[in-house]
PDB file of C-alpha atoms in Angstrom:
ATOM      1  CA  UNK A  15     120.077 -85.269 -20.328  1.00 45.00           C
ATOM      2  CA  UNK A  16     122.769 -85.316 -17.347  1.00 43.00           C
ATOM      3  CA  UNK A  17     122.972 -88.511 -15.470  1.00 54.00           C
ATOM      4  CA  UNK A  18     124.579 -91.814 -14.735  1.00 50.00           C
ATOM      5  CA  UNK A  19     122.836 -93.133 -17.788  1.00 59.00           C
ATOM      6  CA  UNK A  20     123.438 -90.337 -19.873  1.00 59.00           C
ATOM      7  CA  UNK A  21     122.599 -91.081 -24.071  1.00 61.00           C
ATOM      8  CA  UNK A  22     124.536 -87.751 -25.100  1.00 56.00           C
ATOM      9  CA  UNK A  23     127.819 -87.871 -26.870  1.00 47.00           C
ATOM     10  CA  UNK A  24     130.665 -85.710 -26.106  1.00 43.00           C
ATOM     11  CA  UNK A  25     131.514 -82.894 -28.392  1.00 36.00           C
ATOM     12  CA  UNK A  26     134.903 -84.539 -28.709  1.00 38.00           C
ATOM     13  CA  UNK A  27     135.301 -88.142 -29.545  1.00 40.00           C
ATOM     14  CA  UNK A  28     137.346 -90.127 -27.777  1.00 42.00           C
ATOM     15  CA  UNK A  29     140.829 -90.905 -29.839  1.00 45.00           C
ATOM     16  CA  UNK A  30     140.749 -94.662 -30.973  1.00 45.00           C
ATOM     17  CA  UNK A  31     143.318 -97.326 -29.412  1.00 55.00           C
ATOM     18  CA  UNK A  32     146.961 -96.650 -30.573  1.00 59.00           C
ATOM     19  CA  UNK A  33     147.145 -98.062 -34.654  1.00 79.00           C
ATOM     20  CA  UNK A  34     143.747 -98.291 -35.183  1.00 89.00           C
ATOM     21  CA  UNK A  35     143.929 -95.516 -37.604  1.00 93.00           C
ATOM     22  CA  UNK A  36     146.723 -95.012 -39.592  1.00 94.00           C
ATOM     23  CA  UNK A  37     148.496 -94.143 -42.952  1.00 95.00           C
ATOM     24  CA  UNK A  38     150.431 -96.317 -44.728  1.00 95.00           C
ATOM     25  CA  UNK A  39     152.388 -96.936 -47.878  1.00 94.00           C
ATOM     26  CA  UNK A  40     153.612 -99.651 -50.255  1.00 92.00           C
ATOM     27  CA  UNK A  41     156.832-100.257 -47.943  1.00 93.00           C
ATOM     28  CA  UNK A  42     154.897-101.172 -44.908  1.00 94.00           C
ATOM     29  CA  UNK A  43     151.397-102.229 -46.256  1.00 94.00           C
ATOM     30  CA  UNK A  44     152.567-105.976 -45.569  1.00 92.00           C
ATOM     31  CA  UNK A  45     153.114-105.284 -41.933  1.00 93.00           C
ATOM     32  CA  UNK A  46     150.221-102.937 -41.366  1.00 93.00           C
ATOM     33  CA  UNK A  47     147.725-104.667 -43.301  1.00 93.00           C
ATOM     34  CA  UNK A  48     148.528-108.359 -44.471  1.00 91.00           C
ATOM     35  CA  UNK A  49     150.358-109.093 -41.504  1.00 91.00           C
ATOM     36  CA  UNK A  50     148.049-107.062 -38.981  1.00 91.00           C
ATOM     37  CA  UNK A  51     145.087-108.830 -40.280  1.00 90.00           C
ATOM     38  CA  UNK A  52     146.146-112.298 -38.922  1.00 88.00           C
ATOM     39  CA  UNK A  53     145.176-111.006 -35.327  1.00 87.00           C
ATOM     40  CA  UNK A  54     142.490-108.354 -36.139  1.00 89.00           C
ATOM     41  CA  UNK A  55     140.242-107.280 -39.258  1.00 93.00           C
ATOM     42  CA  UNK A  56     141.658-104.552 -41.196  1.00 95.00           C
ATOM     43  CA  UNK A  57     139.943-101.830 -43.595  1.00 96.00           C
ATOM     44  CA  UNK A  58     142.017-100.454 -46.356  1.00 96.00           C
ATOM     45  CA  UNK A  59     140.780 -97.256 -47.608  1.00 96.00           C
ATOM     46  CA  UNK A  60     142.252 -96.405 -51.061  1.00 96.00           C
ATOM     47  CA  UNK A  61     141.586 -92.390 -51.566  1.00 95.00           C
ATOM     48  CA  UNK A  62     142.902 -89.722 -53.459  1.00 95.00           C
ATOM     49  CA  UNK A  63     143.382 -85.826 -52.554  1.00 95.00           C
ATOM     50  CA  UNK A  64     141.354 -85.153 -55.814  1.00 96.00           C
ATOM     51  CA  UNK A  65     138.650 -87.498 -54.884  1.00 94.00           C
ATOM     52  CA  UNK A  66     135.368 -85.498 -53.848  1.00 94.00           C
ATOM     53  CA  UNK A  67     133.450 -88.890 -52.563  1.00 94.00           C
ATOM     54  CA  UNK A  68     136.758 -89.834 -50.622  1.00 95.00           C
ATOM     55  CA  UNK A  69     136.393 -86.792 -48.421  1.00 94.00           C
ATOM     56  CA  UNK A  70     132.595 -88.592 -47.309  1.00 94.00           C
ATOM     57  CA  UNK A  71     134.036 -91.766 -47.092  1.00 95.00           C
ATOM     58  CA  UNK A  72     136.802 -91.310 -45.067  1.00 95.00           C
ATOM     59  CA  UNK A  73     135.287 -89.335 -41.947  1.00 94.00           C
ATOM     60  CA  UNK A  74     132.464 -92.181 -41.775  1.00 93.00           C
ATOM     61  CA  UNK A  75     134.998 -94.995 -42.131  1.00 94.00           C
ATOM     62  CA  UNK A  76     137.087 -93.197 -39.110  1.00 93.00           C
ATOM     63  CA  UNK A  77     133.907 -92.823 -36.904  1.00 89.00           C
ATOM     64  CA  UNK A  78     132.536 -96.568 -37.415  1.00 88.00           C
ATOM     65  CA  UNK A  79     136.219 -97.688 -36.605  1.00 89.00           C
ATOM     66  CA  UNK A  80     136.436 -95.489 -33.428  1.00 86.00           C
ATOM     67  CA  UNK A  81     133.151 -96.767 -32.204  1.00 78.00           C
ATOM     68  CA  UNK A  82     134.349-100.186 -32.572  1.00 78.00           C
ATOM     69  CA  UNK A  83     136.693 -99.753 -29.910  1.00 73.00           C
ATOM     70  CA  UNK A  84     139.673-101.697 -30.993  1.00 79.00           C
ATOM     71  CA  UNK A  85     138.067-104.385 -32.871  1.00 83.00           C
ATOM     72  CA  UNK A  86     139.124-103.348 -36.157  1.00 91.00           C
ATOM     73  CA  UNK A  87     141.856-101.258 -37.815  1.00 94.00           C
ATOM     74  CA  UNK A  88     141.705 -98.552 -40.539  1.00 96.00           C
ATOM     75  CA  UNK A  89     144.773 -98.196 -42.874  1.00 96.00           C
ATOM     76  CA  UNK A  90     144.495 -95.320 -45.238  1.00 97.00           C
ATOM     77  CA  UNK A  91     146.614 -95.435 -48.456  1.00 96.00           C
ATOM     78  CA  UNK A  92     146.738 -92.416 -50.801  1.00 96.00           C
ATOM     79  CA  UNK A  93     146.935 -94.249 -54.321  1.00 95.00           C
ATOM     80  CA  UNK A  94     148.627 -91.015 -56.093  1.00 95.00           C
ATOM     81  CA  UNK A  95     151.656 -91.790 -53.568  1.00 95.00           C
ATOM     82  CA  UNK A  96     151.876 -95.254 -54.213  1.00 94.00           C
ATOM     83  CA  UNK A  97     151.320 -96.104 -57.543  1.00 93.00           C
ATOM     84  CA  UNK A  98     153.474 -99.331 -57.666  1.00 93.00           C
ATOM     85  CA  UNK A  99     151.473-100.909 -55.023  1.00 92.00           C
ATOM     86  CA  UNK A 100     148.248 -99.960 -56.643  1.00 92.00           C
ATOM     87  CA  UNK A 101     149.562-101.824 -60.000  1.00 90.00           C
ATOM     88  CA  UNK A 102     150.818-104.860 -57.776  1.00 88.00           C
ATOM     89  CA  UNK A 103     147.231-105.286 -56.300  1.00 89.00           C
ATOM     90  CA  UNK A 104     145.476-104.550 -59.267  1.00 86.00           C
ATOM     91  CA  UNK A 105     147.479-107.236 -61.181  1.00 81.00           C
ATOM     92  CA  UNK A 106     146.368-109.736 -58.391  1.00 79.00           C
ATOM     93  CA  UNK A 107     142.728-108.881 -59.096  1.00 79.00           C
ATOM     94  CA  UNK A 108     141.547-105.803 -56.642  1.00 82.00           C
ATOM     95  CA  UNK A 109     139.174-103.660 -58.200  1.00 80.00           C
ATOM     96  CA  UNK A 110     141.224-100.502 -57.651  1.00 85.00           C
ATOM     97  CA  UNK A 111     140.303 -98.560 -61.014  1.00 83.00           C
ATOM     98  CA  UNK A 112     138.520 -96.141 -59.066  1.00 89.00           C
ATOM     99  CA  UNK A 113     138.142 -94.531 -55.464  1.00 92.00           C
ATOM    100  CA  UNK A 114     137.095 -94.463 -52.977  1.00 95.00           C
ATOM    101  CA  UNK A 115     137.668 -98.431 -52.571  1.00 94.00           C
ATOM    102  CA  UNK A 116     137.613 -99.984 -49.399  1.00 95.00           C
ATOM    103  CA  UNK A 117     139.368-103.544 -49.119  1.00 94.00           C
ATOM    104  CA  UNK A 118     138.825-105.614 -45.967  1.00 93.00           C
ATOM    105  CA  UNK A 119     141.378-108.146 -45.157  1.00 93.00           C
ATOM    106  CA  UNK A 120     141.325-110.996 -42.328  1.00 90.00           C
ATOM    107  CA  UNK A 121     143.692-113.727 -41.875  1.00 87.00           C
ATOM    108  CA  UNK A 122     146.146-112.206 -44.768  1.00 87.00           C
ATOM    109  CA  UNK A 123     143.392-112.406 -47.309  1.00 87.00           C
ATOM    110  CA  UNK A 124     141.042-110.262 -49.027  1.00 89.00           C
ATOM    111  CA  UNK A 125     137.635-110.864 -46.954  1.00 88.00           C
ATOM    112  CA  UNK A 126     135.369-108.285 -48.957  1.00 90.00           C
ATOM    113  CA  UNK A 127     135.220-104.815 -50.461  1.00 92.00           C
ATOM    114  CA  UNK A 128     133.350-102.070 -51.497  1.00 93.00           C
ATOM    115  CA  UNK A 129     133.562 -98.890 -53.636  1.00 92.00           C
ATOM    116  CA  UNK A 130     132.053 -95.372 -53.750  1.00 93.00           C
ATOM    117  CA  UNK A 131     130.979 -93.069 -50.717  1.00 93.00           C
ATOM    118  CA  UNK A 132     128.596 -95.319 -48.801  1.00 92.00           C
ATOM    119  CA  UNK A 133     126.491 -93.772 -46.140  1.00 90.00           C
ATOM    120  CA  UNK A 134     127.514 -94.134 -42.608  1.00 88.00           C
ATOM    121  CA  UNK A 135     124.775 -96.869 -41.841  1.00 87.00           C
ATOM    122  CA  UNK A 136     126.091 -98.920 -44.760  1.00 91.00           C
ATOM    123  CA  UNK A 137     129.609 -98.534 -43.602  1.00 92.00           C
ATOM    124  CA  UNK A 138     128.443 -99.883 -40.195  1.00 88.00           C
ATOM    125  CA  UNK A 139     126.736-103.037 -41.760  1.00 88.00           C
ATOM    126  CA  UNK A 140     129.804-103.561 -43.776  1.00 92.00           C
ATOM    127  CA  UNK A 141     131.938-103.678 -40.627  1.00 90.00           C
ATOM    128  CA  UNK A 142     129.462-105.587 -38.175  1.00 85.00           C
ATOM    129  CA  UNK A 143     129.566-108.299 -41.226  1.00 86.00           C
ATOM    130  CA  UNK A 144     133.457-108.373 -41.261  1.00 87.00           C
ATOM    131  CA  UNK A 145     133.486-108.908 -37.637  1.00 85.00           C
ATOM    132  CA  UNK A 146     131.049-111.395 -37.610  1.00 81.00           C
ATOM    133  CA  UNK A 147     133.063-113.340 -40.055  1.00 82.00           C
ATOM    134  CA  UNK A 148     135.853-112.913 -37.998  1.00 79.00           C
ATOM    135  CA  UNK A 149     134.102-114.239 -35.129  1.00 72.00           C
ATOM    136  CA  UNK A 150     134.038-110.693 -33.099  1.00 61.00           C
ATOM    137  CA  UNK A 151     130.455-109.343 -32.429  1.00 55.00           C
ATOM    138  CA  UNK A 152     130.145-105.702 -32.426  1.00 57.00           C
ATOM    139  CA  UNK A 153     130.528-104.114 -28.908  1.00 61.00           C
ATOM    140  CA  UNK A 154     126.778-102.611 -29.284  1.00 70.00           C
ATOM    141  CA  UNK A 155     125.547-106.240 -29.805  1.00 73.00           C
ATOM    142  CA  UNK A 156     127.546-107.669 -27.025  1.00 74.00           C
ATOM    143  CA  UNK A 157     126.253-104.941 -24.558  1.00 81.00           C
ATOM    144  CA  UNK A 158     122.810-105.359 -25.562  1.00 85.00           C
ATOM    145  CA  UNK A 159     122.758-109.123 -24.908  1.00 82.00           C
ATOM    146  CA  UNK A 160     124.589-108.276 -21.761  1.00 81.00           C
ATOM    147  CA  UNK A 161     121.749-105.917 -20.653  1.00 88.00           C
ATOM    148  CA  UNK A 162     118.897-108.232 -21.493  1.00 88.00           C
ATOM    149  CA  UNK A 163     120.304-110.853 -19.467  1.00 86.00           C
ATOM    150  CA  UNK A 164     120.906-108.422 -16.377  1.00 88.00           C
ATOM    151  CA  UNK A 165     117.024-107.368 -16.909  1.00 90.00           C
ATOM    152  CA  UNK A 166     115.994-110.903 -17.071  1.00 87.00           C
ATOM    153  CA  UNK A 167     117.675-111.315 -13.778  1.00 87.00           C
ATOM    154  CA  UNK A 168     116.163-108.466 -12.196  1.00 89.00           C
ATOM    155  CA  UNK A 169     119.331-106.496 -12.170  1.00 91.00           C
ATOM    156  CA  UNK A 170     117.909-103.349 -13.719  1.00 92.00           C
ATOM    157  CA  UNK A 171     120.845-100.756 -12.674  1.00 91.00           C
ATOM    158  CA  UNK A 172     123.313-103.046 -14.411  1.00 89.00           C
ATOM    159  CA  UNK A 173     120.992-103.385 -17.356  1.00 90.00           C
ATOM    160  CA  UNK A 174     120.538-100.016 -17.664  1.00 92.00           C
ATOM    161  CA  UNK A 175     124.461 -99.113 -17.631  1.00 89.00           C
ATOM    162  CA  UNK A 176     124.927-101.762 -20.348  1.00 88.00           C
ATOM    163  CA  UNK A 177     122.371-100.301 -22.604  1.00 91.00           C
ATOM    164  CA  UNK A 178     123.436 -97.031 -22.074  1.00 90.00           C
ATOM    165  CA  UNK A 179     126.957 -98.143 -22.922  1.00 86.00           C
ATOM    166  CA  UNK A 180     125.390 -99.545 -26.138  1.00 87.00           C
ATOM    167  CA  UNK A 181     123.613 -96.491 -27.029  1.00 89.00           C
ATOM    168  CA  UNK A 182     126.935 -94.522 -26.817  1.00 85.00           C
ATOM    169  CA  UNK A 183     128.659 -97.477 -29.116  1.00 79.00           C
ATOM    170  CA  UNK A 184     125.756 -97.357 -31.666  1.00 80.00           C
ATOM    171  CA  UNK A 185     122.819 -94.802 -31.650  1.00 85.00           C
ATOM    172  CA  UNK A 186     121.081 -96.513 -34.516  1.00 84.00           C
ATOM    173  CA  UNK A 187     120.026 -99.871 -32.603  1.00 86.00           C
ATOM    174  CA  UNK A 188     116.779 -99.373 -31.269  1.00 90.00           C
ATOM    175  CA  UNK A 189     117.072-102.746 -29.094  1.00 91.00           C
ATOM    176  CA  UNK A 190     119.632-100.449 -26.999  1.00 92.00           C
ATOM    177  CA  UNK A 191     116.971 -97.458 -26.856  1.00 95.00           C
ATOM    178  CA  UNK A 192     114.262 -99.691 -25.996  1.00 95.00           C
ATOM    179  CA  UNK A 193     116.386-101.704 -23.384  1.00 94.00           C
ATOM    180  CA  UNK A 194     117.462 -98.600 -21.700  1.00 95.00           C
ATOM    181  CA  UNK A 195     114.116 -97.174 -21.300  1.00 95.00           C
ATOM    182  CA  UNK A 196     112.785-100.525 -19.988  1.00 94.00           C
ATOM    183  CA  UNK A 197     115.664-101.056 -17.394  1.00 95.00           C
ATOM    184  CA  UNK A 198     114.842 -97.254 -16.211  1.00 95.00           C
ATOM    185  CA  UNK A 199     110.970 -98.164 -16.133  1.00 93.00           C
ATOM    186  CA  UNK A 200     112.321-101.119 -13.781  1.00 92.00           C
ATOM    187  CA  UNK A 201     114.206 -99.118 -11.376  1.00 93.00           C
ATOM    188  CA  UNK A 202     111.008 -96.394 -11.305  1.00 90.00           C
ATOM    189  CA  UNK A 203     112.521 -93.971 -12.719  1.00 93.00           C
ATOM    190  CA  UNK A 204     109.761 -93.172 -15.615  1.00 93.00           C
ATOM    191  CA  UNK A 205     110.850 -89.443 -16.020  1.00 93.00           C
ATOM    192  CA  UNK A 206     114.075 -90.388 -17.107  1.00 95.00           C
ATOM    193  CA  UNK A 207     112.636 -93.371 -19.331  1.00 95.00           C
ATOM    194  CA  UNK A 208     110.621 -90.687 -21.248  1.00 95.00           C
ATOM    195  CA  UNK A 209     113.608 -88.645 -21.786  1.00 95.00           C
ATOM    196  CA  UNK A 210     115.283 -91.452 -23.385  1.00 95.00           C
ATOM    197  CA  UNK A 211     112.574 -92.291 -25.340  1.00 95.00           C
ATOM    198  CA  UNK A 212     112.392 -88.558 -26.537  1.00 95.00           C
ATOM    199  CA  UNK A 213     115.912 -88.711 -27.470  1.00 94.00           C
ATOM    200  CA  UNK A 214     115.796 -91.627 -30.003  1.00 94.00           C
ATOM    201  CA  UNK A 215     116.748 -90.795 -33.623  1.00 92.00           C
ATOM    202  CA  UNK A 216     114.002 -90.062 -35.469  1.00 92.00           C
ATOM    203  CA  UNK A 217     114.259 -92.931 -38.104  1.00 89.00           C
ATOM    204  CA  UNK A 218     113.816 -95.370 -35.489  1.00 90.00           C
ATOM    205  CA  UNK A 219     110.940 -93.387 -33.777  1.00 90.00           C
ATOM    206  CA  UNK A 220     108.336 -95.877 -35.306  1.00 89.00           C
ATOM    207  CA  UNK A 221     110.468 -98.924 -34.626  1.00 89.00           C
ATOM    208  CA  UNK A 222     108.622-101.937 -32.982  1.00 89.00           C
ATOM    209  CA  UNK A 223     111.457-101.842 -30.287  1.00 91.00           C
ATOM    210  CA  UNK A 224     110.499 -98.385 -29.484  1.00 93.00           C
ATOM    211  CA  UNK A 225     106.643 -98.578 -29.727  1.00 92.00           C
ATOM    212  CA  UNK A 226     106.837-101.247 -27.251  1.00 92.00           C
ATOM    213  CA  UNK A 227     108.860 -99.350 -24.789  1.00 94.00           C
ATOM    214  CA  UNK A 228     106.791 -96.613 -25.066  1.00 94.00           C
ATOM    215  CA  UNK A 229     103.770 -98.925 -24.443  1.00 92.00           C
ATOM    216  CA  UNK A 230     105.488-100.251 -21.482  1.00 94.00           C
ATOM    217  CA  UNK A 231     106.291 -96.758 -20.170  1.00 94.00           C
ATOM    218  CA  UNK A 232     102.164 -95.763 -20.354  1.00 91.00           C
ATOM    219  CA  UNK A 233     101.442 -99.142 -18.536  1.00 92.00           C
ATOM    220  CA  UNK A 234     103.907 -98.381 -16.003  1.00 90.00           C
ATOM    221  CA  UNK A 235     102.278 -95.018 -15.067  1.00 82.00           C
ATOM    222  CA  UNK A 236      98.521 -96.754 -15.325  1.00 85.00           C
ATOM    223  CA  UNK A 237      99.658 -99.678 -13.015  1.00 86.00           C
ATOM    224  CA  UNK A 238     101.216 -97.265 -10.256  1.00 81.00           C
ATOM    225  CA  UNK A 239      97.794 -95.512  -9.949  1.00 80.00           C
ATOM    226  CA  UNK A 240      95.819 -99.114 -10.318  1.00 84.00           C
ATOM    227  CA  UNK A 241      98.218-100.909  -7.730  1.00 81.00           C
ATOM    228  CA  UNK A 242      97.087 -98.557  -4.704  1.00 82.00           C
ATOM    229  CA  UNK A 243      93.417 -99.455  -5.481  1.00 88.00           C
ATOM    230  CA  UNK A 244      94.101-103.290  -5.977  1.00 89.00           C
ATOM    231  CA  UNK A 245      92.485-104.575  -2.618  1.00 90.00           C
ATOM    232  CA  UNK A 246      89.397-102.503  -3.240  1.00 93.00           C
ATOM    233  CA  UNK A 247      89.429-103.722  -7.096  1.00 93.00           C
ATOM    234  CA  UNK A 248      89.143-107.207  -5.986  1.00 93.00           C
ATOM    235  CA  UNK A 249      86.672-106.652  -3.666  1.00 95.00           C
ATOM    236  CA  UNK A 250      84.639-104.852  -6.284  1.00 95.00           C
ATOM    237  CA  UNK A 251      85.109-107.980  -8.522  1.00 95.00           C
ATOM    238  CA  UNK A 252      84.146-110.602  -5.676  1.00 95.00           C
ATOM    239  CA  UNK A 253      80.779-108.789  -5.353  1.00 96.00           C
ATOM    240  CA  UNK A 254      80.100-108.446  -8.859  1.00 96.00           C
ATOM    241  CA  UNK A 255      81.957-110.491 -11.518  1.00 94.00           C
ATOM    242  CA  UNK A 256      80.521-108.516 -14.264  1.00 95.00           C
ATOM    243  CA  UNK A 257      82.329-105.182 -12.931  1.00 96.00           C
ATOM    244  CA  UNK A 258      84.301-104.804 -16.083  1.00 97.00           C
ATOM    245  CA  UNK A 259      85.820-101.458 -15.045  1.00 95.00           C
ATOM    246  CA  UNK A 260      87.380-102.883 -11.814  1.00 95.00           C
ATOM    247  CA  UNK A 261      88.550-106.137 -13.899  1.00 96.00           C
ATOM    248  CA  UNK A 262      90.151-103.982 -16.249  1.00 95.00           C
ATOM    249  CA  UNK A 263      92.041-101.592 -13.742  1.00 93.00           C
ATOM    250  CA  UNK A 264      93.216-104.903 -11.979  1.00 95.00           C
ATOM    251  CA  UNK A 265      94.631-106.210 -15.124  1.00 95.00           C
ATOM    252  CA  UNK A 266      96.740-102.916 -15.209  1.00 92.00           C
ATOM    253  CA  UNK A 267      97.769-103.498 -11.632  1.00 92.00           C
ATOM    254  CA  UNK A 268      98.564-107.273 -11.886  1.00 93.00           C
ATOM    255  CA  UNK A 269     100.743-106.358 -14.940  1.00 91.00           C
ATOM    256  CA  UNK A 270     102.330-103.399 -12.904  1.00 88.00           C
ATOM    257  CA  UNK A 271     103.395-106.160 -10.353  1.00 87.00           C
ATOM    258  CA  UNK A 272     105.089-108.389 -12.967  1.00 88.00           C
ATOM    259  CA  UNK A 273     101.817-110.902 -12.902  1.00 94.00           C
ATOM    260  CA  UNK A 274     101.782-111.093 -17.021  1.00 94.00           C
ATOM    261  CA  UNK A 275      99.428-114.278 -17.225  1.00 96.00           C
ATOM    262  CA  UNK A 276      97.230-113.097 -14.446  1.00 96.00           C
ATOM    263  CA  UNK A 277      96.800-109.348 -16.075  1.00 96.00           C
ATOM    264  CA  UNK A 278      96.068-110.928 -19.605  1.00 96.00           C
ATOM    265  CA  UNK A 279      93.506-113.800 -18.273  1.00 97.00           C
ATOM    266  CA  UNK A 280      91.735-110.478 -16.322  1.00 96.00           C
ATOM    267  CA  UNK A 281      91.400-108.786 -19.474  1.00 96.00           C
ATOM    268  CA  UNK A 282      90.517-112.108 -21.576  1.00 96.00           C
ATOM    269  CA  UNK A 283      87.850-112.541 -19.091  1.00 96.00           C
ATOM    270  CA  UNK A 284      86.223-109.371 -20.298  1.00 96.00           C
ATOM    271  CA  UNK A 285      86.290-110.439 -23.741  1.00 95.00           C
ATOM    272  CA  UNK A 286      84.893-113.587 -22.987  1.00 94.00           C
ATOM    273  CA  UNK A 287      81.655-111.984 -20.883  1.00 94.00           C
ATOM    274  CA  UNK A 288      81.511-109.150 -23.035  1.00 94.00           C
ATOM    275  CA  UNK A 289      84.105-108.136 -26.009  1.00 89.00           C
ATOM    276  CA  UNK A 290      82.096-104.962 -27.178  1.00 93.00           C
ATOM    277  CA  UNK A 291      82.438-103.253 -23.610  1.00 95.00           C
ATOM    278  CA  UNK A 292      83.859 -99.870 -23.757  1.00 95.00           C
ATOM    279  CA  UNK A 293      84.277 -99.854 -27.283  1.00 94.00           C
ATOM    280  CA  UNK A 294      86.699-103.283 -27.454  1.00 93.00           C
ATOM    281  CA  UNK A 295      88.644-101.704 -24.739  1.00 95.00           C
ATOM    282  CA  UNK A 296      90.016-105.124 -23.081  1.00 95.00           C
ATOM    283  CA  UNK A 297      91.186-106.316 -26.211  1.00 94.00           C
ATOM    284  CA  UNK A 298      92.992-103.035 -27.402  1.00 93.00           C
ATOM    285  CA  UNK A 299      94.587-102.817 -23.846  1.00 93.00           C
ATOM    286  CA  UNK A 300      95.867-106.445 -24.273  1.00 94.00           C
ATOM    287  CA  UNK A 301      97.118-105.986 -27.551  1.00 92.00           C
ATOM    288  CA  UNK A 302      98.890-102.841 -25.855  1.00 91.00           C
ATOM    289  CA  UNK A 303     100.247-105.482 -22.976  1.00 94.00           C
ATOM    290  CA  UNK A 304     101.750-107.802 -25.995  1.00 92.00           C
ATOM    291  CA  UNK A 305     103.603-104.673 -27.630  1.00 89.00           C
ATOM    292  CA  UNK A 306     105.044-103.536 -24.127  1.00 91.00           C
ATOM    293  CA  UNK A 307     105.782-107.352 -23.420  1.00 90.00           C
ATOM    294  CA  UNK A 308     107.529-108.078 -26.777  1.00 85.00           C
ATOM    295  CA  UNK A 309     105.802-110.408 -29.222  1.00 81.00           C
ATOM    296  CA  UNK A 310     107.824-113.290 -28.416  1.00 78.00           C
ATOM    297  CA  UNK A 311     107.210-113.267 -24.751  1.00 85.00           C
ATOM    298  CA  UNK A 312     106.006-116.623 -23.118  1.00 90.00           C
ATOM    299  CA  UNK A 313     102.931-114.445 -21.584  1.00 92.00           C
ATOM    300  CA  UNK A 314     102.054-112.977 -25.184  1.00 92.00           C
ATOM    301  CA  UNK A 315     102.303-115.960 -26.865  1.00 91.00           C
ATOM    302  CA  UNK A 316     100.029-117.818 -24.343  1.00 93.00           C
ATOM    303  CA  UNK A 317      97.630-115.102 -24.190  1.00 93.00           C
ATOM    304  CA  UNK A 318      97.521-114.503 -27.934  1.00 91.00           C
ATOM    305  CA  UNK A 319      96.646-118.450 -28.259  1.00 91.00           C
ATOM    306  CA  UNK A 320      93.834-117.600 -25.789  1.00 92.00           C
ATOM    307  CA  UNK A 321      92.577-114.781 -27.546  1.00 91.00           C
ATOM    308  CA  UNK A 322      92.325-116.380 -30.927  1.00 88.00           C
ATOM    309  CA  UNK A 323      90.461-119.086 -29.337  1.00 88.00           C
ATOM    310  CA  UNK A 324      87.935-116.699 -28.007  1.00 87.00           C
ATOM    311  CA  UNK A 325      87.629-114.505 -31.294  1.00 83.00           C
ATOM    312  CA  UNK A 326      87.360-117.190 -33.659  1.00 79.00           C
ATOM    313  CA  UNK A 327      85.196-120.017 -31.634  1.00 65.00           C
TER     314      UNK A 327
END
């Protein structure tokens, strides 16, 4: 898609900040790795030209490091050209008997290691763990947290910008995709929200965050239709409290207006009066509300308690 909130990646990745990905050797190892790690976490990639798995791991490492935007450095060491260094580090206890091996340094000390060609997702988790230990959250996590704050404050445009940047930083964060879709819904741009959800990576498609955003999008469309008829729906209910269709549609209109407690109460009233109405439609719609609002939302938790009291009385 092409817009202010595009989640497409550029064909050519942006270069990493200066000196974030470098080749080093035994003469500069102390400066490039040990000393540098007192300021920033450093990953050391021990590799060899004859190593097949290295050809897979090194590009994944470089991609993950670039995505961190300067929060971590990658130093590459060719073991065949630096045999004295490898021997010295092995005597110090580092497991360099096979390659690829990655050693993480922080504050001049070895912080963690792994061997073998891990998939990119595992490399990302390794780096995020290192950053967390170093007290530096991954940029995607910070952007998501900021986006959520803006959304709670009603600043949907700023929220959308932060969530879009979070998607760019890490396309495997379902909270970023979900947040971007929800912010666009709040901006009234349901078409683009649908495009965002259509672009979610396949392996995230069934994640609860994504399912909740889809429900929010569906409810927004329903609510827009119901809001225009709200006065008429309220009049119908005043004339006939058992007009369940009117009460059901009013709940959708109330939800679209952000009146979550009132929306839930309208559906709960249907359950109280006639749970079986329209094949349990009120309860099912309420569950859809819960999914859209989030299961830890205050309105969700309050309505869930009321629903339990009705169902198990």
